[in-house]
PDB file of C-alpha atoms and ligand atoms in Angstrom:
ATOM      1  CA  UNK A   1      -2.163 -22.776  -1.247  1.00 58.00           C
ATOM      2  CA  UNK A   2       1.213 -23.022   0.190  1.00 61.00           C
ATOM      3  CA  UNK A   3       2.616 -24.880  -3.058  1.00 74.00           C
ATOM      4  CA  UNK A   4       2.091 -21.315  -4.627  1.00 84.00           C
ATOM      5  CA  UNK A   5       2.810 -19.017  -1.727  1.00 93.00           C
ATOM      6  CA  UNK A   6       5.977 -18.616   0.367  1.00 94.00           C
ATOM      7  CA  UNK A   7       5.372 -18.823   4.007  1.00 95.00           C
ATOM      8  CA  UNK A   8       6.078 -15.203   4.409  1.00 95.00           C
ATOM      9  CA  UNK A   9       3.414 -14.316   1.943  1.00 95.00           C
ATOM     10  CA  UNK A  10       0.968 -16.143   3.971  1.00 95.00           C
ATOM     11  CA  UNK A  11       2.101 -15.393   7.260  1.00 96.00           C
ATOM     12  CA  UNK A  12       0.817 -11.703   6.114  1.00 96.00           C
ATOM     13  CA  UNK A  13      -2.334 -13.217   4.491  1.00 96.00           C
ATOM     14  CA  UNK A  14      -3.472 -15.034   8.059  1.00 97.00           C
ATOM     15  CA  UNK A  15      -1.915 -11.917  10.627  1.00 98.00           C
ATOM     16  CA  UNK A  16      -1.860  -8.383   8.593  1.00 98.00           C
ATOM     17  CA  UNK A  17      -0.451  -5.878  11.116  1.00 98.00           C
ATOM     18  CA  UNK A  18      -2.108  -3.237   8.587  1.00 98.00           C
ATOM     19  CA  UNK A  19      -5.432  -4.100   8.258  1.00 98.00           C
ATOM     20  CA  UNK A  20      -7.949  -1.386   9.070  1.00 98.00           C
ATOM     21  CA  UNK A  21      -8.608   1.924   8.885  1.00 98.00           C
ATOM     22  CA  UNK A  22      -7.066   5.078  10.195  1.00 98.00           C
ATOM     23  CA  UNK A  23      -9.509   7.661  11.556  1.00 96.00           C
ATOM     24  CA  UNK A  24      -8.159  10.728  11.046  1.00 96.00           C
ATOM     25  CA  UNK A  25      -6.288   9.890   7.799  1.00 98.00           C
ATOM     26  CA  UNK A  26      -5.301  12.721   5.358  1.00 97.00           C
ATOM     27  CA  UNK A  27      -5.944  10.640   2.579  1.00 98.00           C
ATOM     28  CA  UNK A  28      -8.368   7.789   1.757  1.00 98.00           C
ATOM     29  CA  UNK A  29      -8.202   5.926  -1.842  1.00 98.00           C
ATOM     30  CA  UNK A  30     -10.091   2.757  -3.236  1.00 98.00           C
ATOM     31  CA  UNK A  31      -8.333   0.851  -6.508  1.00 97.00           C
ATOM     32  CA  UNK A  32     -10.191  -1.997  -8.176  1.00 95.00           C
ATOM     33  CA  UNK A  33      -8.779  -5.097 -11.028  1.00 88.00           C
ATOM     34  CA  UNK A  34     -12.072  -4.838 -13.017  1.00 85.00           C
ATOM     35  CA  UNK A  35     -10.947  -8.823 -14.746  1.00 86.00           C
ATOM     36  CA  UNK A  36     -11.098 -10.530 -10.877  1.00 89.00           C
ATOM     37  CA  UNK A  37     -13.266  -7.916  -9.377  1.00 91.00           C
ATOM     38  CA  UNK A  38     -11.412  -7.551  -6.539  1.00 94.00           C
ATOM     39  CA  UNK A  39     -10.697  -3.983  -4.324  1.00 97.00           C
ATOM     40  CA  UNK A  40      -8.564  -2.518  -1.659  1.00 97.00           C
ATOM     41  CA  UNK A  41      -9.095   0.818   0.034  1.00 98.00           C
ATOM     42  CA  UNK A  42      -6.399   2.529   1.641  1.00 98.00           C
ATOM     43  CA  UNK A  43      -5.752   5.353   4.571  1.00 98.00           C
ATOM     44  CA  UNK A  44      -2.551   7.161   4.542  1.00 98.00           C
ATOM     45  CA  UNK A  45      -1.214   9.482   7.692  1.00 98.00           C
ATOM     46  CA  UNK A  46       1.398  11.481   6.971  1.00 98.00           C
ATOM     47  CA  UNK A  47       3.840  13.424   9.196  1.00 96.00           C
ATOM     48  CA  UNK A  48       5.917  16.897   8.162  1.00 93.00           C
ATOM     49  CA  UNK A  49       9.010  17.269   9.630  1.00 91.00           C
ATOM     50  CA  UNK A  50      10.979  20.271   8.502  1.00 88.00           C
ATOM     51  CA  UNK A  51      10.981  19.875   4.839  1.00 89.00           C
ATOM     52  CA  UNK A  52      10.195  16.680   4.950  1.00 93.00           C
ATOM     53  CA  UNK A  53       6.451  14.529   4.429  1.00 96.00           C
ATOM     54  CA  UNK A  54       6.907  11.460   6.000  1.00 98.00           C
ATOM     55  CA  UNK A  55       4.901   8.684   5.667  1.00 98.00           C
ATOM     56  CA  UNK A  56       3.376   8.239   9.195  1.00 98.00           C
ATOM     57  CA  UNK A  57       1.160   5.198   8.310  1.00 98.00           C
ATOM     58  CA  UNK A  58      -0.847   3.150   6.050  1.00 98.00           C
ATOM     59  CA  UNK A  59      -4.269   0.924   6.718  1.00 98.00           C
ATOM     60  CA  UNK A  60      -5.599  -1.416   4.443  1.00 98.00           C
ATOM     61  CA  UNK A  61      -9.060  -3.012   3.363  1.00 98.00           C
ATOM     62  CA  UNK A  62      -8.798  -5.446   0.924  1.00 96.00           C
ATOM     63  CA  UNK A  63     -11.542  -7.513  -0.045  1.00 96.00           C
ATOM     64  CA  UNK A  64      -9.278 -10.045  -2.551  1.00 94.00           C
ATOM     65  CA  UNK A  65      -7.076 -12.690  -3.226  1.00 94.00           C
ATOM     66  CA  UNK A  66      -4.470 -13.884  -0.449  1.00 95.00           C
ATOM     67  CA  UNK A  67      -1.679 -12.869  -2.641  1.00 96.00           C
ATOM     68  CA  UNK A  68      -3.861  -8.907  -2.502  1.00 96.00           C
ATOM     69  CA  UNK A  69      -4.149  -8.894   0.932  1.00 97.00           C
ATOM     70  CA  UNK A  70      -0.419 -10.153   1.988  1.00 97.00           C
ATOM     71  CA  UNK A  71       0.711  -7.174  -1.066  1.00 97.00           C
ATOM     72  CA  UNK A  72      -1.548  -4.853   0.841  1.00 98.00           C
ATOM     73  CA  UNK A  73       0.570  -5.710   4.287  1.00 98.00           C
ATOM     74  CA  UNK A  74       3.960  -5.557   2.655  1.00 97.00           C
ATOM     75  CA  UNK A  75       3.140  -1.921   0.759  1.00 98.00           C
ATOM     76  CA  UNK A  76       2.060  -0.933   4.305  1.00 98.00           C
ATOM     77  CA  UNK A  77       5.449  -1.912   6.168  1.00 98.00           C
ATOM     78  CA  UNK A  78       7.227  -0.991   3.132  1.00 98.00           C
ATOM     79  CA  UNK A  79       6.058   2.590   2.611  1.00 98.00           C
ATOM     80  CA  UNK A  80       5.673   3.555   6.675  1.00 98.00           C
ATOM     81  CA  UNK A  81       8.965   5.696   7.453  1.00 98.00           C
ATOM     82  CA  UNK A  82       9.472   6.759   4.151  1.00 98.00           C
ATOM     83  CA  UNK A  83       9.270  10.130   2.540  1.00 98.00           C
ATOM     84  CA  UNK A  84       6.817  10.495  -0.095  1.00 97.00           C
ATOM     85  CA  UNK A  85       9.218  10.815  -2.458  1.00 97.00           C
ATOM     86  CA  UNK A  86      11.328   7.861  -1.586  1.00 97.00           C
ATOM     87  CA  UNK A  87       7.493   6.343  -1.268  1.00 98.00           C
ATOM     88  CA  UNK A  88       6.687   7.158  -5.348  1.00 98.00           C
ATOM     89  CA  UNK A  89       9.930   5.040  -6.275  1.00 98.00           C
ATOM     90  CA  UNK A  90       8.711   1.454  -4.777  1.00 98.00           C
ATOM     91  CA  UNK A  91       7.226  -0.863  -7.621  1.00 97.00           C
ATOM     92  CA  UNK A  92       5.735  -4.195  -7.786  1.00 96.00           C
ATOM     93  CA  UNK A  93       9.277  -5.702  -7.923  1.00 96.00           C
ATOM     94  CA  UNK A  94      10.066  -4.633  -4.414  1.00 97.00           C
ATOM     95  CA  UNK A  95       6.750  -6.009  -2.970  1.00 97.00           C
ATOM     96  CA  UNK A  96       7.180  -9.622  -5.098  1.00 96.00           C
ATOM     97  CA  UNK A  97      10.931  -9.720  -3.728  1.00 96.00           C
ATOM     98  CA  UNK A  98       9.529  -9.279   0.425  1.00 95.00           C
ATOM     99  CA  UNK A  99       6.886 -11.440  -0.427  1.00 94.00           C
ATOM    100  CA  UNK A 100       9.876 -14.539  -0.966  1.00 93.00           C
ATOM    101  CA  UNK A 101       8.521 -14.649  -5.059  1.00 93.00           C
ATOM    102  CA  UNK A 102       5.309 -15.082  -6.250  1.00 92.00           C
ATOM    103  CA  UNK A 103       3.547 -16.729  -8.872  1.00 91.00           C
ATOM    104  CA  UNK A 104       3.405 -14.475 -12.308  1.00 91.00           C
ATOM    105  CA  UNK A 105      -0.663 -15.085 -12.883  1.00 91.00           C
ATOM    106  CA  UNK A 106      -0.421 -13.031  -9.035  1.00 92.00           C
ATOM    107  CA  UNK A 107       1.878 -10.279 -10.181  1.00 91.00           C
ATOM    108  CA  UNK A 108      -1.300  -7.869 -10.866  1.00 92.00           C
ATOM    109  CA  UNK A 109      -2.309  -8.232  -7.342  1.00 94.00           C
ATOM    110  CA  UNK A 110       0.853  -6.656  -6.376  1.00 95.00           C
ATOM    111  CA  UNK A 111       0.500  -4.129  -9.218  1.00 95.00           C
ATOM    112  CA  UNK A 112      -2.572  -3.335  -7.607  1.00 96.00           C
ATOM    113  CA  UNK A 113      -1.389  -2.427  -4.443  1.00 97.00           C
ATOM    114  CA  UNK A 114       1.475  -0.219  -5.913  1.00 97.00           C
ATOM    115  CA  UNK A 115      -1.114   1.596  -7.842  1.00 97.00           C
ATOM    116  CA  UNK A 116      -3.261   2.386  -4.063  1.00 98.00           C
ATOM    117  CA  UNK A 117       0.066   3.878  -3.008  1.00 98.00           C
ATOM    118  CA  UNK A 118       0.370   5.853  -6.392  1.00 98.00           C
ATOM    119  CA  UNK A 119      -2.912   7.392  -6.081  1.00 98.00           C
ATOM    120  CA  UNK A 120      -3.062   7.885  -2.125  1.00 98.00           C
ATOM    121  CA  UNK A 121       0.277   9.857  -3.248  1.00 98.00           C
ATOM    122  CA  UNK A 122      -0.943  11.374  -6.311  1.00 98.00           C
ATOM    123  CA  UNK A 123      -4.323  12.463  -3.361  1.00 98.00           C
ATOM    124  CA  UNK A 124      -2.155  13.795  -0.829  1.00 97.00           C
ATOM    125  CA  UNK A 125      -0.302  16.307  -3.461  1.00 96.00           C
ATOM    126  CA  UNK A 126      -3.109  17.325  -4.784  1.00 96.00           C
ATOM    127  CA  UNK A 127      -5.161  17.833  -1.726  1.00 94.00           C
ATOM    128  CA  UNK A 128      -1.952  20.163  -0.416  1.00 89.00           C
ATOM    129  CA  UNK A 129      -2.023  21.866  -3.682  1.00 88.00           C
ATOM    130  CA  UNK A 130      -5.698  22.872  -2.834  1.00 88.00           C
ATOM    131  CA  UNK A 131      -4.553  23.961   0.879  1.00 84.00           C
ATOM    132  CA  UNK A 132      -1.684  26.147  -0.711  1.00 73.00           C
ATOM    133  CA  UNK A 133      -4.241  28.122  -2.921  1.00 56.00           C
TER     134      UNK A 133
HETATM  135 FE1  FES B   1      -7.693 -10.289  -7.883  1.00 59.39          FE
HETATM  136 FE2  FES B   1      -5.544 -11.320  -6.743  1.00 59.39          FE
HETATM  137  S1  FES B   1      -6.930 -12.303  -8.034  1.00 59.39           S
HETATM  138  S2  FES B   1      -6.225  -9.287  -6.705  1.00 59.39           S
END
């Protein structure tokens, strides 16, 4: 394993500081690679300040590859602190860069992560456009 992964990328496989689940989460989303089978389901908080939504935090279950679980870890750190909008602009790219490189046949386990933040994002608006009405 370590011939293909960086030690950073399995440092986050072996000690994820965002596994789990958050309780009272405003948003809960599951995505799914239907070629390896594999799933993650994410919680999102998120905290309004003024005019701003920022993302408070971000749990993970991933039942996956290590390359899907370490992604998982690194979308977590990467998106907590952010505002959503800042949030919508992070892609695979930035997730393979933290991650010290990866393997292309593992690029769509990153993909897969970005697309849990895309709809826990895409969840949140719409659940606030419901709230509005
Ligand atoms: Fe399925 Fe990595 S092989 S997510």
């Amino acid at each position: 394993m370590s011939e293909l992964y960086s030690e950073k990328l399995i440092e986050h496989f072996r000690n994820p500081k965002n596994a789990g689940e958050i309780k009272d989460a405003d948003v809960r989303v599951t995505v799914g690679n239907p070629v390896c089978g594999d799933v993650m389901t994410f919680t999102m908080k998120v905290r309004r300040e003024k005019d701003k939504e920022i993302i408070e935090d971000i749990k993970f279950k991933t039942f996956g590859c290590a390359a899907a679980i370490a992604s998982s870890d690194i979308l977590a750190e990467l998106a907590k602190g952010k505002t959503i909008e800042e949030a919508k602009t992070l892609s695979y790219k930035d997730i393979v860069r933290e991650l010290g490189g990866l393997p292309p046949v593992k690029v769509h386990c990153t993909q897969m992560a970005v697309d849990g933040l895309k709809k826990l994002i895409e969840e949140y608006e719409r659940k606030k456009k419901r709230n509005h009405c």
